[in-house]
Amino acid sequence: MSPLKIRWAEPDDCTALGRVHSEAYRSAYMGIMPEHYLRRNTAENRERYYREALEKGPEKVAILIANDQPAGVMVVGGSCDDDLDSSHGEIRSIYLMEGVWGNGYGTAFLGWGIERLAEFGYRNAALWVLEDNKRARSFCERFGFRKDGTHKTITRGKELVQSRYVTSLNPHNEV
């Protein structure tokens, strides 16, 4: 694994965050979401989202830098799900550039995010994964995330099913 840095994003990072998110999103969902939908997810749209997120919160945005280049973005915060209590934090999104897949960066990045959630006082973590995204499902399961039986349908150019995964941030406690 080459030099890696993970830190909280700053307003000056918004252009890079937008580019990384849009490119990584297209790579992650190619063949899962329709091409016309993926093309609408532009760096400029994502830059605006991150600028607003950093200005208004409440979620926190992290950036992964590999070889002195932005290569990943992650959004964390409290769970957005009404049926989970306040002990649940959430990895709201995590995207890495395709060029760094398989190099251990995703493991380091998700681990960093989970550690931050624990530091914020959350005892459990949740995240949502598309059923059709076998790579992401396998990745989350290697981290100890397990499906809790909750599903939702989202529309991203077509209807897709997401499953919620949860894990305890204290290995001695159950979710």
mmCIF file of C-alpha atoms in Angstrom:
data_model
loop_
_atom_site.group_PDB
_atom_site.id
_atom_site.type_symbol
_atom_site.label_atom_id
_atom_site.label_comp_id
_atom_site.label_asym_id
_atom_site.label_seq_id
_atom_site.Cartn_x
_atom_site.Cartn_y
_atom_site.Cartn_z
ATOM 1 C CA MET A 1 0.000 0.000 0.000
ATOM 2 C CA SER A 2 1.456 3.366 -1.032
ATOM 3 C CA PRO A 3 1.345 6.544 1.115
ATOM 4 C CA LEU A 4 -2.132 7.155 2.464
ATOM 5 C CA LYS A 5 -3.666 10.046 4.378
ATOM 6 C CA ILE A 6 -7.205 10.268 5.769
ATOM 7 C CA ARG A 7 -8.590 13.466 7.271
ATOM 8 C CA TRP A 8 -11.729 15.522 7.659
ATOM 9 C CA ALA A 9 -12.497 17.475 4.504
ATOM 10 C CA GLU A 10 -12.234 21.254 4.370
ATOM 11 C CA PRO A 11 -14.038 23.753 2.100
ATOM 12 C CA ASP A 12 -10.998 23.881 -0.220
ATOM 13 C CA ASP A 13 -11.519 20.142 -0.876
ATOM 14 C CA CYS A 14 -15.002 20.505 -2.421
ATOM 15 C CA THR A 15 -13.843 20.419 -6.066
ATOM 16 C CA ALA A 16 -11.772 17.292 -5.416
ATOM 17 C CA LEU A 17 -14.598 15.685 -3.415
ATOM 18 C CA GLY A 18 -17.025 16.304 -6.271
ATOM 19 C CA ARG A 19 -14.664 14.802 -8.841
ATOM 20 C CA VAL A 20 -13.811 11.762 -6.716
ATOM 21 C CA HIS A 21 -17.455 11.110 -5.833
ATOM 22 C CA SER A 22 -18.753 11.373 -9.394
ATOM 23 C CA GLU A 23 -15.986 9.225 -10.916
ATOM 24 C CA ALA A 24 -16.074 6.612 -8.146
ATOM 25 C CA TYR A 25 -19.886 6.512 -8.243
ATOM 26 C CA ARG A 26 -19.875 5.775 -11.967
ATOM 27 C CA SER A 27 -17.278 3.032 -11.521
ATOM 28 C CA ALA A 28 -19.090 1.456 -8.578
ATOM 29 C CA TYR A 29 -22.509 1.403 -10.234
ATOM 30 C CA MET A 30 -21.626 0.718 -13.877
ATOM 31 C CA GLY A 31 -23.852 -2.159 -14.964
ATOM 32 C CA ILE A 32 -26.118 -1.670 -11.930
ATOM 33 C CA MET A 33 -27.614 1.742 -12.693
ATOM 34 C CA PRO A 34 -28.542 2.923 -16.184
ATOM 35 C CA GLU A 35 -25.831 4.843 -18.046
ATOM 36 C CA HIS A 36 -28.082 7.883 -18.541
ATOM 37 C CA TYR A 37 -28.511 8.154 -14.767
ATOM 38 C CA LEU A 38 -24.790 7.767 -14.057
ATOM 39 C CA ARG A 39 -23.963 10.570 -16.526
ATOM 40 C CA ARG A 40 -26.174 12.954 -14.507
ATOM 41 C CA ASN A 41 -23.986 12.473 -11.433
ATOM 42 C CA THR A 42 -21.461 15.165 -12.361
ATOM 43 C CA ALA A 43 -18.469 16.518 -10.472
ATOM 44 C CA GLU A 44 -20.143 19.940 -10.388
ATOM 45 C CA ASN A 45 -23.343 18.566 -8.818
ATOM 46 C CA ARG A 46 -21.385 16.658 -6.210
ATOM 47 C CA GLU A 47 -19.146 19.671 -5.497
ATOM 48 C CA ARG A 48 -22.252 21.712 -4.661
ATOM 49 C CA TYR A 49 -23.489 18.943 -2.371
ATOM 50 C CA TYR A 50 -20.184 18.783 -0.479
ATOM 51 C CA ARG A 51 -19.911 22.548 -0.191
ATOM 52 C CA GLU A 52 -23.355 22.644 1.428
ATOM 53 C CA ALA A 53 -22.623 19.616 3.623
ATOM 54 C CA LEU A 54 -19.421 21.188 4.941
ATOM 55 C CA GLU A 55 -21.121 24.527 5.554
ATOM 56 C CA LYS A 56 -24.339 23.266 7.151
ATOM 57 C CA GLY A 57 -23.627 19.732 8.440
ATOM 58 C CA PRO A 58 -24.620 17.832 10.543
ATOM 59 C CA GLU A 59 -22.823 14.969 8.799
ATOM 60 C CA LYS A 60 -19.039 14.906 8.629
ATOM 61 C CA VAL A 61 -17.115 14.458 5.379
ATOM 62 C CA ALA A 62 -13.743 12.707 5.157
ATOM 63 C CA ILE A 63 -11.259 12.583 2.300
ATOM 64 C CA LEU A 64 -8.748 9.853 1.498
ATOM 65 C CA ILE A 65 -5.550 10.930 -0.226
ATOM 66 C CA ALA A 66 -3.360 8.299 -1.879
ATOM 67 C CA ASN A 67 -0.046 9.186 -3.505
ATOM 68 C CA ASP A 68 -0.812 12.877 -2.897
ATOM 69 C CA GLN A 69 -4.057 12.611 -4.930
ATOM 70 C CA PRO A 70 -7.656 12.670 -3.644
ATOM 71 C CA ALA A 71 -8.910 9.103 -4.030
ATOM 72 C CA GLY A 72 -11.851 8.640 -1.673
ATOM 73 C CA VAL A 73 -14.745 10.365 0.051
ATOM 74 C CA MET A 74 -16.850 9.244 3.003
ATOM 75 C CA VAL A 75 -19.823 10.828 4.784
ATOM 76 C CA VAL A 76 -20.602 9.813 8.376
ATOM 77 C CA GLY A 77 -23.106 10.929 10.965
ATOM 78 C CA GLY A 78 -25.987 9.789 13.101
ATOM 79 C CA SER A 79 -28.348 7.263 11.582
ATOM 80 C CA CYS A 80 -31.008 8.747 9.298
ATOM 81 C CA ASP A 81 -33.380 5.856 10.003
ATOM 82 C CA ASP A 82 -36.355 6.510 12.274
ATOM 83 C CA ASP A 83 -36.446 2.884 13.451
ATOM 84 C CA LEU A 84 -32.881 2.959 14.841
ATOM 85 C CA ASP A 85 -32.149 4.587 18.172
ATOM 86 C CA SER A 86 -29.527 7.236 18.884
ATOM 87 C CA SER A 87 -26.869 4.586 19.593
ATOM 88 C CA HIS A 88 -26.536 4.081 15.821
ATOM 89 C CA GLY A 89 -24.119 6.064 13.707
ATOM 90 C CA GLU A 90 -24.145 5.680 9.954
ATOM 91 C CA ILE A 91 -21.643 5.447 7.150
ATOM 92 C CA ARG A 92 -23.872 7.423 4.790
ATOM 93 C CA SER A 93 -21.571 6.970 1.810
ATOM 94 C CA ILE A 94 -18.092 5.775 0.994
ATOM 95 C CA TYR A 95 -16.585 5.957 -2.493
ATOM 96 C CA LEU A 96 -13.088 5.210 -3.737
ATOM 97 C CA MET A 97 -11.562 5.757 -7.150
ATOM 98 C CA GLU A 98 -11.398 2.533 -9.132
ATOM 99 C CA GLY A 99 -7.618 2.884 -9.472
ATOM 100 C CA VAL A 100 -7.143 2.246 -5.744
ATOM 101 C CA TRP A 101 -9.541 -0.688 -5.393
ATOM 102 C CA GLY A 102 -7.931 -3.840 -4.039
ATOM 103 C CA ASN A 103 -4.993 -2.004 -2.426
ATOM 104 C CA GLY A 104 -6.281 -1.958 1.167
ATOM 105 C CA TYR A 105 -7.367 1.682 0.980
ATOM 106 C CA GLY A 106 -11.057 0.883 1.377
ATOM 107 C CA THR A 107 -10.316 -1.232 4.448
ATOM 108 C CA ALA A 108 -8.262 1.587 5.975
ATOM 109 C CA PHE A 109 -10.896 4.191 5.080
ATOM 110 C CA LEU A 110 -13.918 2.301 6.408
ATOM 111 C CA GLY A 111 -11.965 1.368 9.541
ATOM 112 C CA TRP A 112 -11.136 5.047 10.086
ATOM 113 C CA GLY A 113 -14.816 5.981 9.685
ATOM 114 C CA ILE A 114 -15.931 3.307 12.143
ATOM 115 C CA GLU A 115 -13.356 4.546 14.664
ATOM 116 C CA ARG A 116 -14.698 8.108 14.308
ATOM 117 C CA LEU A 117 -18.272 6.916 14.909
ATOM 118 C CA ALA A 118 -17.120 5.191 18.104
ATOM 119 C CA GLU A 119 -15.299 8.385 19.165
ATOM 120 C CA PHE A 120 -18.548 10.318 18.619
ATOM 121 C CA GLY A 121 -20.194 7.987 21.143
ATOM 122 C CA TYR A 122 -22.123 5.671 18.854
ATOM 123 C CA ARG A 123 -22.283 2.038 19.976
ATOM 124 C CA ASN A 124 -23.514 0.663 16.646
ATOM 125 C CA ALA A 125 -23.041 1.476 12.976
ATOM 126 C CA ALA A 126 -25.377 1.122 10.016
ATOM 127 C CA LEU A 127 -24.997 1.499 6.279
ATOM 128 C CA TRP A 128 -27.085 0.806 3.192
ATOM 129 C CA VAL A 129 -25.901 -1.293 0.253
ATOM 130 C CA LEU A 130 -27.550 -2.021 -3.084
ATOM 131 C CA GLU A 131 -28.497 -5.686 -3.353
ATOM 132 C CA ASP A 132 -27.013 -5.759 -6.876
ATOM 133 C CA ASN A 133 -23.632 -4.455 -5.639
ATOM 134 C CA LYS A 134 -22.024 -7.760 -4.693
ATOM 135 C CA ARG A 135 -18.568 -6.201 -4.320
ATOM 136 C CA ALA A 136 -19.806 -3.673 -1.721
ATOM 137 C CA ARG A 137 -21.875 -6.275 0.122
ATOM 138 C CA SER A 138 -18.864 -8.571 0.438
ATOM 139 C CA PHE A 139 -16.661 -5.667 1.571
ATOM 140 C CA CYS A 140 -19.096 -4.667 4.343
ATOM 141 C CA GLU A 141 -19.543 -8.252 5.485
ATOM 142 C CA ARG A 142 -15.762 -8.630 5.883
ATOM 143 C CA PHE A 143 -16.008 -5.742 8.373
ATOM 144 C CA GLY A 144 -18.614 -7.580 10.446
ATOM 145 C CA PHE A 145 -21.647 -5.767 9.059
ATOM 146 C CA ARG A 146 -24.691 -8.036 8.777
ATOM 147 C CA LYS A 147 -28.067 -7.514 7.123
ATOM 148 C CA ASP A 148 -30.737 -6.685 9.679
ATOM 149 C CA GLY A 149 -33.649 -7.563 7.375
ATOM 150 C CA THR A 150 -34.562 -3.968 6.516
ATOM 151 C CA HIS A 151 -34.894 -3.111 2.825
ATOM 152 C CA LYS A 152 -35.979 -0.107 0.825
ATOM 153 C CA THR A 153 -36.514 0.571 -2.836
ATOM 154 C CA ILE A 154 -34.827 3.589 -4.381
ATOM 155 C CA THR A 155 -35.034 4.953 -7.904
ATOM 156 C CA ARG A 156 -31.782 5.683 -9.696
ATOM 157 C CA GLY A 157 -32.898 5.571 -13.314
ATOM 158 C CA LYS A 158 -34.694 2.338 -12.385
ATOM 159 C CA GLU A 159 -35.923 0.767 -9.167
ATOM 160 C CA LEU A 160 -33.194 -0.787 -7.021
ATOM 161 C CA VAL A 161 -33.321 -2.523 -3.650
ATOM 162 C CA GLN A 162 -31.043 -1.489 -0.787
ATOM 163 C CA SER A 163 -30.422 -3.600 2.307
ATOM 164 C CA ARG A 164 -29.416 -2.170 5.648
ATOM 165 C CA TYR A 165 -26.332 -3.602 7.300
ATOM 166 C CA VAL A 166 -25.483 -3.065 10.973
ATOM 167 C CA THR A 167 -22.634 -3.884 13.315
ATOM 168 C CA SER A 168 -21.711 -3.273 16.923
ATOM 169 C CA LEU A 169 -18.818 -0.885 17.481
ATOM 170 C CA ASN A 170 -18.044 -2.775 20.699
ATOM 171 C CA PRO A 171 -17.288 -6.387 19.778
ATOM 172 C CA HIS A 172 -18.640 -7.567 23.149
ATOM 173 C CA ASN A 173 -22.122 -6.149 22.523
ATOM 174 C CA GLU A 174 -24.801 -7.222 20.101
ATOM 175 C CA VAL A 175 -26.486 -4.676 17.826
#
